[in-house]
Short mmCIF file of C-alpha atoms in Angstrom, two decimals:
data_model
loop_
_atom_site.label_atom_id
_atom_site.label_comp_id
_atom_site.label_asym_id
_atom_site.label_seq_id
_atom_site.Cartn_x
_atom_site.Cartn_y
_atom_site.Cartn_z
CA MET V 1194 -4.74 -39.81 -72.90
CA GLU V 1195 -8.05 -39.29 -71.22
CA LEU V 1196 -6.70 -40.51 -67.87
CA ASP V 1197 -3.66 -38.23 -68.14
CA PHE V 1198 -5.94 -35.29 -68.77
CA LYS V 1199 -8.06 -36.23 -65.76
CA ALA V 1200 -5.04 -36.58 -63.47
CA LEU V 1201 -3.36 -33.38 -64.57
CA GLN V 1202 -6.32 -31.05 -64.93
CA PRO V 1203 -9.26 -32.44 -62.98
CA ALA V 1204 -11.35 -29.26 -63.10
CA GLU V 1205 -10.94 -28.82 -66.85
CA TYR V 1206 -11.73 -32.51 -67.30
CA LEU V 1207 -15.06 -32.11 -65.52
CA ALA V 1208 -15.78 -28.85 -67.35
CA THR V 1209 -15.17 -30.54 -70.71
CA PHE V 1210 -17.72 -33.19 -69.80
CA LEU V 1211 -20.42 -30.68 -69.09
CA VAL V 1212 -20.18 -28.72 -72.34
CA SER V 1213 -22.02 -29.60 -75.49
CA PRO V 1214 -21.23 -31.40 -77.72
CA ASN V 1215 -18.91 -33.38 -75.55
CA PRO V 1216 -15.52 -33.92 -77.25
CA LEU V 1217 -14.36 -36.51 -74.71
CA LEU V 1218 -17.42 -38.65 -75.15
CA LEU V 1219 -17.15 -38.37 -78.90
CA PHE V 1220 -13.58 -39.48 -78.52
CA SER V 1221 -14.35 -42.55 -76.42
CA VAL V 1222 -17.89 -43.59 -77.36
CA GLY V 1223 -17.97 -42.31 -80.92
CA SER V 1224 -20.75 -40.22 -82.35
CA PHE V 1225 -23.34 -42.13 -80.35
CA VAL V 1226 -23.61 -39.57 -77.56
CA GLN V 1227 -24.51 -36.22 -78.99
CA GLU V 1228 -26.38 -35.25 -75.88
CA HIS V 1229 -25.03 -32.34 -73.95
CA GLY V 1230 -24.23 -32.00 -70.29
CA LEU V 1231 -23.34 -35.55 -69.41
CA ARG V 1232 -21.29 -35.98 -66.26
CA PRO V 1233 -18.24 -38.31 -66.04
CA ASP V 1234 -20.41 -41.10 -64.60
CA GLY V 1235 -22.93 -40.79 -67.41
CA ARG V 1236 -25.65 -38.89 -65.56
CA LYS V 1237 -27.34 -35.70 -66.67
CA ALA V 1238 -26.90 -32.60 -64.49
CA ASP V 1239 -30.26 -33.09 -62.78
CA GLU V 1240 -30.10 -36.84 -62.47
CA ALA V 1241 -29.49 -38.54 -59.14
CA ARG V 1242 -27.83 -41.83 -58.37
CA PRO V 1243 -29.93 -44.89 -57.52
CA VAL V 1244 -30.99 -45.11 -53.88
CA THR V 1245 -31.58 -48.23 -51.84
CA VAL V 1246 -32.76 -48.35 -48.26
CA ASN V 1247 -33.01 -51.17 -45.75
CA THR V 1248 -34.74 -50.55 -42.43
CA GLY V 1249 -34.35 -52.45 -39.19
CA SER V 1250 -30.97 -53.82 -40.24
CA VAL V 1251 -29.33 -53.45 -36.81
CA SER V 1252 -31.17 -55.77 -34.40
CA THR V 1253 -29.60 -54.34 -31.23
CA ALA V 1254 -30.88 -50.80 -31.88
CA ASP V 1255 -34.41 -49.51 -31.26
CA GLY V 1256 -34.55 -48.35 -34.86
CA SER V 1257 -32.07 -48.48 -37.70
CA ALA V 1258 -31.55 -48.07 -41.40
CA LEU V 1259 -28.91 -48.65 -44.02
CA VAL V 1260 -28.90 -46.33 -47.02
CA ARG V 1261 -26.94 -46.54 -50.22
CA MET V 1262 -26.88 -43.65 -52.69
CA GLY V 1263 -24.70 -44.65 -55.59
CA GLY V 1264 -21.40 -45.50 -53.91
CA THR V 1265 -22.17 -43.68 -50.68
CA LEU V 1266 -23.11 -46.00 -47.85
CA VAL V 1267 -24.47 -44.73 -44.54
CA THR V 1268 -25.95 -46.53 -41.57
CA CYS V 1269 -27.97 -45.04 -38.74
CA GLY V 1270 -29.05 -46.49 -35.42
CA VAL V 1271 -31.39 -45.04 -32.80
CA LYS V 1272 -30.90 -46.09 -29.20
CA ALA V 1273 -33.34 -45.08 -26.46
CA GLU V 1274 -32.38 -44.69 -22.80
CA LEU V 1275 -34.38 -43.52 -19.80
CA SER V 1276 -33.16 -40.46 -17.95
CA ASN V 1277 -34.29 -37.42 -15.98
CA PRO V 1278 -35.54 -34.41 -17.98
CA PRO V 1279 -33.32 -31.31 -18.14
CA VAL V 1280 -33.56 -29.13 -15.02
CA GLU V 1281 -34.18 -25.84 -16.86
CA SER V 1282 -37.31 -27.13 -18.65
CA GLY V 1283 -38.73 -30.30 -17.16
CA ASP V 1284 -41.22 -30.97 -19.94
CA CYS V 1285 -39.08 -32.47 -22.69
CA GLY V 1286 -36.76 -35.35 -23.46
CA TYR V 1287 -33.47 -35.34 -25.34
CA LEU V 1288 -32.44 -36.00 -28.89
CA VAL V 1289 -28.69 -36.35 -29.40
CA CYS V 1290 -27.47 -36.60 -32.99
CA ASN V 1291 -23.96 -37.63 -33.89
CA VAL V 1292 -22.61 -38.03 -37.39
CA ASP V 1293 -19.35 -39.93 -37.59
CA LEU V 1294 -17.11 -39.84 -40.64
CA PRO V 1295 -14.46 -42.42 -39.68
CA PRO V 1296 -11.17 -42.84 -41.60
CA LEU V 1297 -12.74 -46.01 -43.02
CA CYS V 1298 -15.07 -44.01 -45.23
CA SER V 1299 -12.65 -42.04 -47.35
CA PRO V 1300 -8.94 -41.41 -47.92
CA ARG V 1301 -9.69 -37.72 -47.21
CA VAL V 1302 -10.32 -38.48 -43.53
CA THR V 1303 -7.37 -39.14 -41.23
CA PRO V 1304 -7.61 -40.68 -37.76
CA GLY V 1305 -8.05 -38.18 -34.96
CA PRO V 1306 -10.66 -35.94 -33.38
CA PRO V 1307 -13.98 -35.39 -35.22
CA THR V 1308 -13.56 -33.28 -38.33
CA PRO V 1309 -15.32 -29.90 -38.77
CA ARG V 1310 -17.29 -31.50 -41.62
CA GLY V 1311 -18.68 -34.20 -39.34
CA GLN V 1312 -19.41 -31.65 -36.60
CA SER V 1313 -21.27 -29.33 -38.92
CA LEU V 1314 -23.27 -32.26 -40.36
CA SER V 1315 -24.25 -33.32 -36.82
CA GLN V 1316 -25.29 -29.76 -36.02
CA HIS V 1317 -27.30 -29.43 -39.23
CA LEU V 1318 -29.13 -32.72 -38.59
CA GLN V 1319 -29.89 -31.94 -34.95
CA ASP V 1320 -30.98 -28.35 -35.72
CA THR V 1321 -33.32 -29.55 -38.45
CA LEU V 1322 -34.87 -32.37 -36.43
CA ILE V 1323 -35.51 -30.14 -33.41
CA SER V 1324 -36.37 -26.77 -34.97
CA CYS V 1325 -38.76 -28.35 -37.50
CA ARG V 1326 -40.28 -30.52 -34.75
CA CYS V 1327 -39.66 -33.66 -36.81
CA VAL V 1328 -39.16 -35.33 -33.46
CA ASP V 1329 -41.15 -33.54 -30.79
CA VAL V 1330 -38.95 -33.73 -27.69
CA LYS V 1331 -42.07 -33.04 -25.58
CA ASP V 1332 -43.43 -36.47 -26.64
CA LEU V 1333 -40.41 -38.12 -25.05
CA ILE V 1334 -41.69 -37.50 -21.52
CA VAL V 1335 -42.72 -40.71 -19.74
CA GLY V 1336 -45.64 -40.47 -17.27
CA GLN V 1337 -45.64 -37.75 -14.61
CA ASP V 1338 -42.69 -39.13 -12.77
CA ASN V 1339 -39.73 -37.01 -13.79
CA LEU V 1340 -38.70 -39.53 -16.42
CA CYS V 1341 -37.96 -39.05 -20.10
CA TRP V 1342 -36.41 -40.79 -23.08
CA VAL V 1343 -33.03 -39.87 -24.46
CA LEU V 1344 -32.80 -40.76 -28.14
CA TYR V 1345 -29.25 -41.25 -29.34
CA LEU V 1346 -29.20 -41.00 -33.10
CA ASP V 1347 -25.84 -42.24 -34.34
CA VAL V 1348 -25.04 -42.04 -38.01
CA VAL V 1349 -21.91 -43.69 -39.35
CA CYS V 1350 -20.72 -43.16 -42.88
CA LEU V 1351 -19.24 -46.42 -44.15
CA CYS V 1352 -18.26 -45.17 -47.56
CA ASP V 1353 -18.06 -41.54 -48.62
CA ASN V 1354 -18.51 -41.37 -52.37
CA GLY V 1355 -19.93 -37.85 -52.29
CA ASN V 1356 -23.11 -36.22 -51.07
CA VAL V 1357 -22.98 -37.68 -47.57
CA ARG V 1358 -25.49 -35.07 -46.34
CA ASP V 1359 -28.42 -36.47 -48.33
CA ALA V 1360 -27.57 -40.02 -47.32
CA VAL V 1361 -27.24 -39.01 -43.65
CA PHE V 1362 -30.64 -37.28 -43.63
CA PHE V 1363 -32.29 -40.16 -45.47
CA ALA V 1364 -30.78 -42.75 -43.11
CA ALA V 1365 -31.77 -40.72 -40.04
CA THR V 1366 -35.34 -40.32 -41.32
CA ALA V 1367 -35.65 -44.01 -42.18
CA ALA V 1368 -34.20 -45.04 -38.80
CA LEU V 1369 -36.53 -42.70 -36.86
CA ARG V 1370 -39.51 -44.06 -38.78
CA ASN V 1371 -38.35 -47.54 -37.88
CA THR V 1372 -37.93 -46.66 -34.17
CA SER V 1373 -40.26 -48.08 -31.58
CA LEU V 1374 -39.99 -47.33 -27.88
CA PRO V 1375 -40.63 -49.87 -25.11
CA THR V 1376 -43.75 -49.24 -23.03
CA VAL V 1377 -43.08 -47.95 -19.54
CA ASP V 1378 -45.62 -48.65 -16.82
CA VAL V 1379 -45.42 -46.04 -14.04
CA SER V 1380 -48.71 -46.89 -12.30
CA SER V 1381 -47.18 -49.13 -9.62
CA GLY V 1382 -44.76 -46.53 -8.23
CA SER V 1383 -41.48 -47.74 -9.66
CA PRO V 1384 -41.32 -47.63 -13.45
CA GLU V 1385 -41.46 -50.99 -15.20
CA VAL V 1386 -40.20 -51.27 -18.74
CA SER V 1387 -41.69 -53.89 -21.00
CA TYR V 1388 -39.49 -54.51 -24.00
CA GLN V 1389 -42.06 -56.74 -25.68
CA GLN V 1390 -44.79 -54.11 -25.89
CA ARG V 1391 -43.48 -51.33 -28.10
CA HIS V 1392 -45.06 -48.29 -29.65
CA PRO V 1393 -43.76 -46.45 -32.70
CA LEU V 1394 -42.23 -42.98 -32.34
CA SER V 1395 -44.51 -40.26 -33.69
CA LEU V 1396 -42.88 -38.52 -36.63
CA PRO V 1397 -45.08 -35.76 -38.11
CA HIS V 1398 -42.58 -34.72 -40.78
CA LEU V 1399 -39.97 -36.70 -42.66
CA PRO V 1400 -36.95 -34.45 -43.29
CA LEU V 1401 -35.32 -35.23 -46.64
CA ALA V 1402 -32.20 -33.41 -47.80
CA ILE V 1403 -31.51 -32.82 -51.48
CA SER V 1404 -28.13 -31.31 -52.35
CA TYR V 1405 -26.59 -29.72 -55.39
CA SER V 1406 -22.98 -28.85 -56.13
CA LEU V 1407 -22.11 -25.59 -57.84
CA PHE V 1408 -19.33 -26.17 -60.32
CA GLU V 1409 -18.55 -23.06 -62.41
CA SER V 1410 -21.94 -22.27 -63.96
CA HIS V 1411 -23.28 -25.82 -63.66
CA ILE V 1412 -25.62 -27.06 -60.97
CA LEU V 1413 -25.16 -30.75 -60.34
CA LEU V 1414 -27.71 -32.78 -58.39
CA ASP V 1415 -26.40 -35.47 -56.04
CA PRO V 1416 -22.66 -34.98 -56.76
CA PHE V 1417 -20.21 -37.84 -56.40
CA HIS V 1418 -16.93 -37.31 -54.60
CA GLU V 1419 -14.85 -35.97 -57.50
CA GLU V 1420 -17.48 -33.43 -58.45
CA GLU V 1421 -17.86 -32.45 -54.81
CA GLU V 1422 -14.14 -31.87 -54.40
CA LEU V 1423 -13.90 -29.73 -57.53
CA SER V 1424 -17.02 -27.70 -56.80
CA SER V 1425 -16.70 -24.40 -55.01
CA GLY V 1426 -20.18 -24.16 -53.55
CA HIS V 1427 -23.17 -26.21 -52.61
CA VAL V 1428 -26.90 -25.78 -52.07
CA SER V 1429 -28.90 -28.12 -49.93
CA VAL V 1430 -32.62 -28.08 -49.47
CA VAL V 1431 -34.37 -29.94 -46.66
CA VAL V 1432 -37.92 -30.77 -47.66
CA LEU V 1433 -40.41 -31.80 -44.98
CA SER V 1434 -42.67 -34.50 -46.23
CA HIS V 1435 -45.76 -35.63 -44.38
CA LEU V 1436 -48.39 -38.18 -45.24
CA LYS V 1437 -51.68 -36.91 -46.54
CA MET V 1438 -54.25 -39.55 -47.52
CA GLY V 1439 -51.46 -42.10 -47.77
CA GLN V 1440 -49.52 -39.95 -50.24
CA PRO V 1441 -46.40 -37.95 -49.41
CA ASP V 1442 -46.99 -34.18 -49.39
CA CYS V 1443 -43.82 -32.13 -49.82
CA LYS V 1444 -44.93 -28.48 -49.55
CA LEU V 1445 -43.03 -27.38 -46.44
CA ILE V 1446 -39.36 -26.44 -46.44
CA GLY V 1447 -37.24 -27.26 -43.42
CA GLY V 1448 -34.06 -25.63 -44.63
CA LEU V 1449 -32.31 -23.92 -47.49
CA THR V 1450 -28.56 -23.70 -47.12
CA LYS V 1451 -26.37 -22.21 -49.76
CA SER V 1452 -22.69 -21.74 -49.24
CA GLY V 1453 -19.68 -20.95 -51.36
CA PRO V 1454 -19.36 -19.28 -54.77
CA PRO V 1455 -20.84 -18.57 -57.29
CA SER V 1456 -23.71 -16.39 -56.15
CA LEU V 1457 -27.12 -17.21 -57.62
CA PRO V 1458 -30.12 -15.03 -58.43
CA SER V 1459 -33.02 -15.71 -56.07
CA GLN V 1460 -35.25 -17.08 -58.86
CA LYS V 1461 -32.67 -19.81 -59.47
CA LEU V 1462 -32.74 -20.79 -55.79
CA ILE V 1463 -36.53 -21.00 -55.83
CA GLU V 1464 -36.32 -23.19 -58.93
CA LEU V 1465 -33.88 -25.49 -57.11
CA VAL V 1466 -36.34 -25.73 -54.21
CA HIS V 1467 -39.09 -26.73 -56.67
CA ARG V 1468 -36.89 -29.41 -58.15
CA ALA V 1469 -35.95 -30.63 -54.67
CA GLN V 1470 -39.63 -30.95 -53.77
CA LYS V 1471 -40.16 -33.21 -56.77
CA ARG V 1472 -37.26 -35.43 -55.80
CA ALA V 1473 -38.35 -35.49 -52.14
CA ARG V 1474 -41.65 -36.98 -53.28
CA LEU V 1475 -39.76 -39.87 -54.91
CA LEU V 1476 -37.60 -40.39 -51.82
CA ALA V 1477 -40.63 -40.33 -49.50
CA ASP V 1478 -42.36 -42.85 -51.74
CA LEU V 1479 -39.32 -45.10 -51.55
CA LEU V 1480 -39.28 -44.85 -47.77
CA LEU V 1481 -42.96 -45.77 -47.52
CA THR V 1482 -42.49 -48.71 -49.84
CA ALA V 1483 -39.44 -49.89 -47.89
CA SER V 1484 -41.23 -49.75 -44.55
CA GLY V 1485 -44.18 -51.67 -46.00
CA ASP V 1486 -46.69 -48.80 -45.58
CA LYS V 1487 -47.36 -48.71 -49.25
CA LYS V 1488 -48.15 -51.59 -51.54
CA THR V 1489 -46.67 -51.35 -54.98
CA MET Q 306 -42.56 -1.27 -45.48
CA ALA Q 307 -40.33 -3.48 -43.39
CA GLU Q 308 -38.54 -1.93 -40.44
CA LEU Q 309 -34.99 -2.71 -39.48
CA ARG Q 310 -33.56 -2.04 -36.06
CA PRO Q 311 -31.20 0.94 -35.77
CA LEU Q 312 -27.78 0.05 -37.12
CA ARG Q 313 -24.49 1.54 -35.96
CA CYS Q 314 -20.91 0.89 -36.93
CA GLU Q 315 -17.51 2.04 -35.76
CA PHE Q 316 -14.26 1.51 -37.64
CA GLY Q 317 -10.70 1.01 -36.40
CA VAL Q 318 -11.67 -0.13 -32.93
CA LEU Q 319 -8.66 -2.45 -32.61
CA GLU Q 320 -5.25 -0.77 -32.88
CA ARG Q 321 -3.20 -3.84 -33.82
CA ALA Q 322 -5.58 -5.39 -36.31
CA ASP Q 323 -5.28 -4.65 -40.03
CA GLY Q 324 -8.94 -3.81 -40.12
CA SER Q 325 -11.66 -3.83 -37.52
CA ALA Q 326 -15.27 -2.83 -37.04
CA ARG Q 327 -17.89 -2.93 -34.36
CA VAL Q 328 -21.46 -3.31 -35.51
CA VAL Q 329 -24.43 -2.75 -33.24
CA GLN Q 330 -27.79 -3.75 -34.67
CA GLY Q 331 -30.60 -3.15 -32.21
CA ALA Q 332 -29.20 -4.69 -29.04
CA THR Q 333 -26.98 -7.22 -30.84
CA SER Q 334 -23.35 -6.21 -30.81
CA VAL Q 335 -20.40 -7.81 -32.57
CA LEU Q 336 -16.72 -6.88 -32.95
CA ALA Q 337 -14.67 -8.06 -35.93
CA GLY Q 338 -10.92 -7.93 -36.56
CA VAL Q 339 -9.12 -8.80 -39.80
CA TYR Q 340 -5.48 -9.91 -39.71
CA GLY Q 341 -3.49 -10.36 -42.89
CA PRO Q 342 -2.51 -11.16 -45.54
CA ALA Q 343 0.20 -12.56 -43.27
CA GLU Q 344 2.58 -15.47 -43.01
CA VAL Q 345 0.85 -18.81 -43.36
CA LYS Q 346 1.24 -21.88 -41.15
CA ALA Q 347 2.87 -24.85 -42.84
CA GLY Q 348 0.25 -27.23 -44.12
CA LYS Q 349 -2.31 -24.51 -44.69
CA GLU Q 350 -0.38 -22.82 -47.47
CA ARG Q 351 -2.13 -22.71 -50.84
CA SER Q 352 -0.11 -22.02 -53.94
CA ASN Q 353 -2.88 -20.27 -55.87
CA ARG Q 354 -4.74 -18.34 -53.19
CA ALA Q 355 -4.79 -17.03 -49.64
CA SER Q 356 -5.96 -19.46 -47.01
CA LEU Q 357 -8.87 -18.09 -45.03
CA GLU Q 358 -9.58 -18.70 -41.38
CA ILE Q 359 -12.60 -17.41 -39.50
CA VAL Q 360 -12.95 -17.67 -35.74
CA VAL Q 361 -16.19 -16.91 -33.94
CA LYS Q 362 -15.86 -16.30 -30.20
CA PRO Q 363 -18.97 -16.52 -28.03
CA ALA Q 364 -19.68 -13.83 -25.40
CA ARG Q 365 -18.59 -16.22 -22.66
CA GLY Q 366 -17.01 -19.66 -22.48
CA GLN Q 367 -15.38 -21.70 -25.18
CA GLY Q 368 -16.77 -22.00 -28.67
CA GLY Q 369 -18.60 -25.20 -29.43
CA VAL Q 370 -20.24 -26.95 -32.34
CA ARG Q 371 -22.57 -23.97 -32.93
CA GLU Q 372 -19.61 -21.61 -33.40
CA ARG Q 373 -17.90 -24.04 -35.79
CA PHE Q 374 -21.11 -24.09 -37.79
CA LEU Q 375 -21.26 -20.26 -37.92
CA GLU Q 376 -17.60 -20.15 -38.95
CA GLN Q 377 -18.22 -22.51 -41.86
CA LEU Q 378 -21.19 -20.46 -43.02
CA LEU Q 379 -19.29 -17.17 -42.83
CA ALA Q 380 -16.23 -18.63 -44.54
CA GLY Q 381 -18.42 -19.76 -47.42
CA CYS Q 382 -19.84 -16.25 -47.65
CA CYS Q 383 -16.45 -14.52 -47.41
CA GLU Q 384 -14.81 -16.68 -50.05
CA GLN Q 385 -17.07 -15.25 -52.70
CA CYS Q 386 -16.13 -11.63 -52.03
CA ILE Q 387 -12.44 -11.73 -51.13
CA LEU Q 388 -10.24 -11.94 -54.18
CA ALA Q 389 -8.18 -14.67 -52.56
CA SER Q 390 -6.17 -15.40 -55.69
CA LEU Q 391 -4.51 -11.97 -55.36
CA HIS Q 392 -2.65 -13.12 -52.25
CA PRO Q 393 -1.17 -16.56 -52.84
CA HIS Q 394 0.97 -18.22 -50.11
CA THR Q 395 -0.55 -16.06 -47.37
CA ALA Q 396 -3.07 -16.46 -44.58
CA LEU Q 397 -5.98 -14.24 -43.84
CA SER Q 398 -7.70 -14.56 -40.51
CA VAL Q 399 -10.82 -12.92 -39.20
CA VAL Q 400 -11.85 -13.02 -35.56
CA LEU Q 401 -15.44 -12.22 -34.67
CA GLN Q 402 -16.22 -11.59 -31.02
CA ILE Q 403 -19.88 -11.72 -30.02
CA HIS Q 404 -20.69 -9.15 -27.31
CA THR Q 405 -24.42 -9.58 -26.98
CA ASP Q 406 -26.83 -11.74 -28.92
CA GLN Q 407 -30.26 -10.15 -28.97
CA GLY Q 408 -31.51 -11.60 -32.24
CA SER Q 409 -30.40 -11.78 -35.89
CA LEU Q 410 -26.91 -12.76 -34.76
CA LEU Q 411 -25.83 -14.30 -38.05
CA SER Q 412 -26.72 -11.23 -40.09
CA THR Q 413 -24.95 -8.91 -37.63
CA LEU Q 414 -21.85 -11.12 -37.77
CA CYS Q 415 -21.99 -10.90 -41.54
CA LEU Q 416 -22.21 -7.08 -41.56
CA ALA Q 417 -19.32 -6.83 -39.08
CA LEU Q 418 -17.26 -9.18 -41.25
CA CYS Q 419 -17.89 -7.09 -44.36
CA LEU Q 420 -17.17 -3.75 -42.66
CA ALA Q 421 -13.95 -5.07 -41.08
CA LEU Q 422 -12.82 -6.27 -44.53
CA VAL Q 423 -13.65 -2.85 -45.97
CA ASP Q 424 -11.68 -1.21 -43.15
CA SER Q 425 -8.65 -3.42 -43.80
CA GLY Q 426 -8.50 -2.14 -47.37
CA LEU Q 427 -8.41 -5.60 -48.93
CA PRO Q 428 -9.82 -5.58 -52.43
CA LEU Q 429 -13.29 -7.12 -52.49
CA SER Q 430 -15.28 -8.15 -55.55
CA SER Q 431 -18.26 -6.43 -53.97
CA PRO Q 432 -19.56 -5.65 -50.50
CA PHE Q 433 -22.13 -8.04 -49.08
CA SER Q 434 -25.02 -7.57 -46.73
CA SER Q 435 -27.30 -9.82 -44.79
CA LEU Q 436 -30.85 -9.83 -43.50
CA SER Q 437 -32.70 -12.17 -41.16
CA THR Q 438 -36.42 -12.66 -41.51
CA ALA Q 439 -38.58 -14.44 -38.98
CA CYS Q 440 -41.98 -15.88 -39.69
CA SER Q 441 -44.46 -15.71 -36.81
CA PRO Q 442 -46.96 -18.56 -36.28
CA ASP Q 443 -49.70 -16.31 -37.80
CA GLY Q 444 -47.73 -16.15 -41.04
CA ASP Q 445 -46.46 -12.55 -40.65
CA LEU Q 446 -42.94 -11.80 -41.77
CA LEU Q 447 -40.72 -9.86 -39.39
CA THR Q 448 -37.50 -8.47 -40.83
CA ASP Q 449 -34.48 -8.16 -38.55
CA PRO Q 450 -36.18 -9.79 -35.52
CA SER Q 451 -35.12 -9.36 -31.90
CA LEU Q 452 -34.34 -12.42 -29.76
CA ALA Q 453 -37.87 -12.57 -28.30
CA GLN Q 454 -39.42 -12.37 -31.77
CA GLU Q 455 -36.99 -15.02 -32.99
CA GLN Q 456 -37.95 -17.41 -30.19
CA ALA Q 457 -41.67 -16.88 -30.76
CA SER Q 458 -41.42 -17.43 -34.49
CA GLN Q 459 -41.61 -20.75 -36.27
CA SER Q 460 -38.84 -20.08 -38.74
CA LEU Q 461 -35.83 -17.84 -39.22
CA VAL Q 462 -34.32 -17.27 -42.67
CA THR Q 463 -30.97 -15.49 -43.02
CA VAL Q 464 -29.93 -14.45 -46.51
CA MET Q 465 -26.58 -12.91 -47.49
CA THR Q 466 -26.65 -10.97 -50.71
CA ASP Q 467 -24.15 -9.33 -52.98
CA CYS Q 468 -24.84 -5.58 -52.66
CA SER Q 469 -24.04 -4.68 -56.26
CA SER Q 470 -25.81 -7.44 -58.17
CA GLY Q 471 -28.44 -8.45 -55.61
CA ARG Q 472 -27.58 -12.11 -56.13
CA VAL Q 473 -27.72 -14.54 -53.23
CA ILE Q 474 -24.33 -15.47 -51.73
CA SER Q 475 -25.45 -17.72 -48.88
CA THR Q 476 -28.58 -18.68 -47.07
CA HIS Q 477 -29.32 -20.35 -43.80
CA THR Q 478 -32.71 -21.30 -42.43
CA GLN Q 479 -34.05 -22.69 -39.22
CA GLY Q 480 -37.52 -24.06 -38.61
CA VAL Q 481 -40.42 -24.73 -40.96
CA CYS Q 482 -41.37 -22.31 -43.69
CA SER Q 483 -43.39 -22.36 -46.87
CA LEU Q 484 -42.14 -21.57 -50.34
CA GLN Q 485 -43.94 -18.18 -50.36
CA GLN Q 486 -42.22 -17.15 -47.12
CA LEU Q 487 -38.90 -18.18 -48.57
CA GLU Q 488 -39.53 -16.15 -51.71
CA SER Q 489 -40.49 -12.99 -49.83
CA SER Q 490 -37.50 -13.37 -47.46
CA LEU Q 491 -35.22 -13.48 -50.51
CA ALA Q 492 -36.95 -10.41 -51.97
CA HIS Q 493 -36.63 -8.48 -48.68
CA ALA Q 494 -32.94 -9.36 -48.45
CA GLU Q 495 -32.35 -8.07 -51.97
CA LYS Q 496 -34.03 -4.76 -51.12
CA ALA Q 497 -32.10 -4.50 -47.85
CA GLY Q 498 -28.89 -5.03 -49.81
CA GLU Q 499 -29.39 -1.76 -51.68
CA LYS Q 500 -30.00 0.12 -48.41
CA MET Q 501 -26.96 -1.48 -46.82
CA LYS Q 502 -24.81 -0.42 -49.74
CA GLN Q 503 -25.80 3.21 -49.08
CA PHE Q 504 -25.02 2.67 -45.39
CA TYR Q 505 -21.58 1.27 -46.24
CA GLN Q 506 -20.86 4.25 -48.51
CA LYS Q 507 -21.91 6.69 -45.80
CA ALA Q 508 -19.83 4.84 -43.21
CA VAL Q 509 -16.72 4.89 -45.40
CA GLN Q 510 -17.20 8.59 -46.19
CA ARG Q 511 -17.35 9.33 -42.46
CA ARG Q 512 -14.23 7.27 -41.87
CA LEU Q 513 -12.27 9.08 -44.57
CA ALA Q 514 -13.50 12.49 -43.41
CA LYS Q 515 -11.98 11.66 -39.99
CA ASP Q 516 -14.50 13.85 -38.21
CA ALA Q 517 -16.32 11.03 -36.50
CA LYS Q 518 -15.74 7.36 -36.14
CA PHE Q 519 -19.39 6.51 -35.69
CA SER Q 520 -21.80 5.99 -38.47
CA HIS Q 521 -25.40 5.70 -37.53
CA LEU Q 522 -28.49 4.86 -39.52
CA ASN Q 523 -32.15 4.18 -39.00
CA ILE Q 524 -33.32 2.32 -42.04
CA ALA Q 525 -36.47 0.90 -43.44
CA ILE Q 526 -36.74 -1.18 -46.58
#
């Protein structure tokens, strides 16, 4: 009966879950769960799915990461190439972000040209990284000799189980932190690249995205795919975390994007930003632990 | 008191569109045309609502990833104000042509979109307005910045608000800002929303009076 209800009226099914006391849970679990606002996967509205991160998982890339958030699986690789700086401003390198959502990742995606969703994710990632100077393109200049690095940041979603944006940002951040560039010696006239001697990429801020779905009057942190599909709007906050005395500091905001109904009062948005800052601290901690910069 | 650049609008600029408006804010100029509710392409038909399509055309060349991004933002904003469920099995398309971009482009696009919708006579849940705020490296807030101010600033926050309730419909930010800057940008946008509502009323009165097509306003919030 429960499955029929879910198939026929998905939105009402989700709405029934979020009210208190929850008749569906009473029906299936008995009187054990009297708590209100549980989502179909058993989380509370402001509870996120478990996150795992593995850095340096692609040996052929200059930096890489594999991130799993619940059922969402995203991998990111950074590849560096030498090139000439752009003609219009000769003092910076390039950062090229590409987010790919292949048909492999979800039945929603069909083969063909890149979807608007993938394009807008790529644009959001690239805008954030460049406008917040997370990667300073001016640091990508090599010597005085009209040479610069091009960083190709390719993100591939392997499994889209909702909230790809957070996973994409986390994977990109982890991969950039993992990136090291070969040393280039320009003193002898022709540039010589030594792949053995590498130096890490400087990364003043770690951009971490935290997204919410707006479903009717509920605000759901880290939505999974069914919630995402049924929700009409979303809010995503990009928190810039930097290291201060070995601890992540998450005061600065690199982006606040709200789109779709319902409209929210501004106090509510500020509260969401506060909550996102708290979660960003946890994510930054995880990243530091994963990259071995922090002993637990 | 925060200054806004002079704002001008003109209705019914396009003869064949169901609603159109040109909005000039400072030196930024945008033209919007609304077509529909009209016949819908197969595959895009929705049984419970009108399908909405927004196209942003750059001043020159073909639209790219940036335009797709603007379209998605504006569609998200529009969806909250159009009563789409009143027009099932139809398509509604809005074309926004950028003439010149001299700063605060997204907020000008948003105003043009709203005024073109008002001109088309489609029922809206409420009019919406938009305000961009730039934060200079010294920490000063500049409302409705010009392109030069935008480029010199370290962040740009664009907020779209519902004119009647003052609630936030959409936001978009670029660059690094602090929580305080974000809060005051939201507060400025709410105040600007009330002023914009008066501007919309004045513009519509002018349009109905048929004496002049232009509505012109110098506003400060």
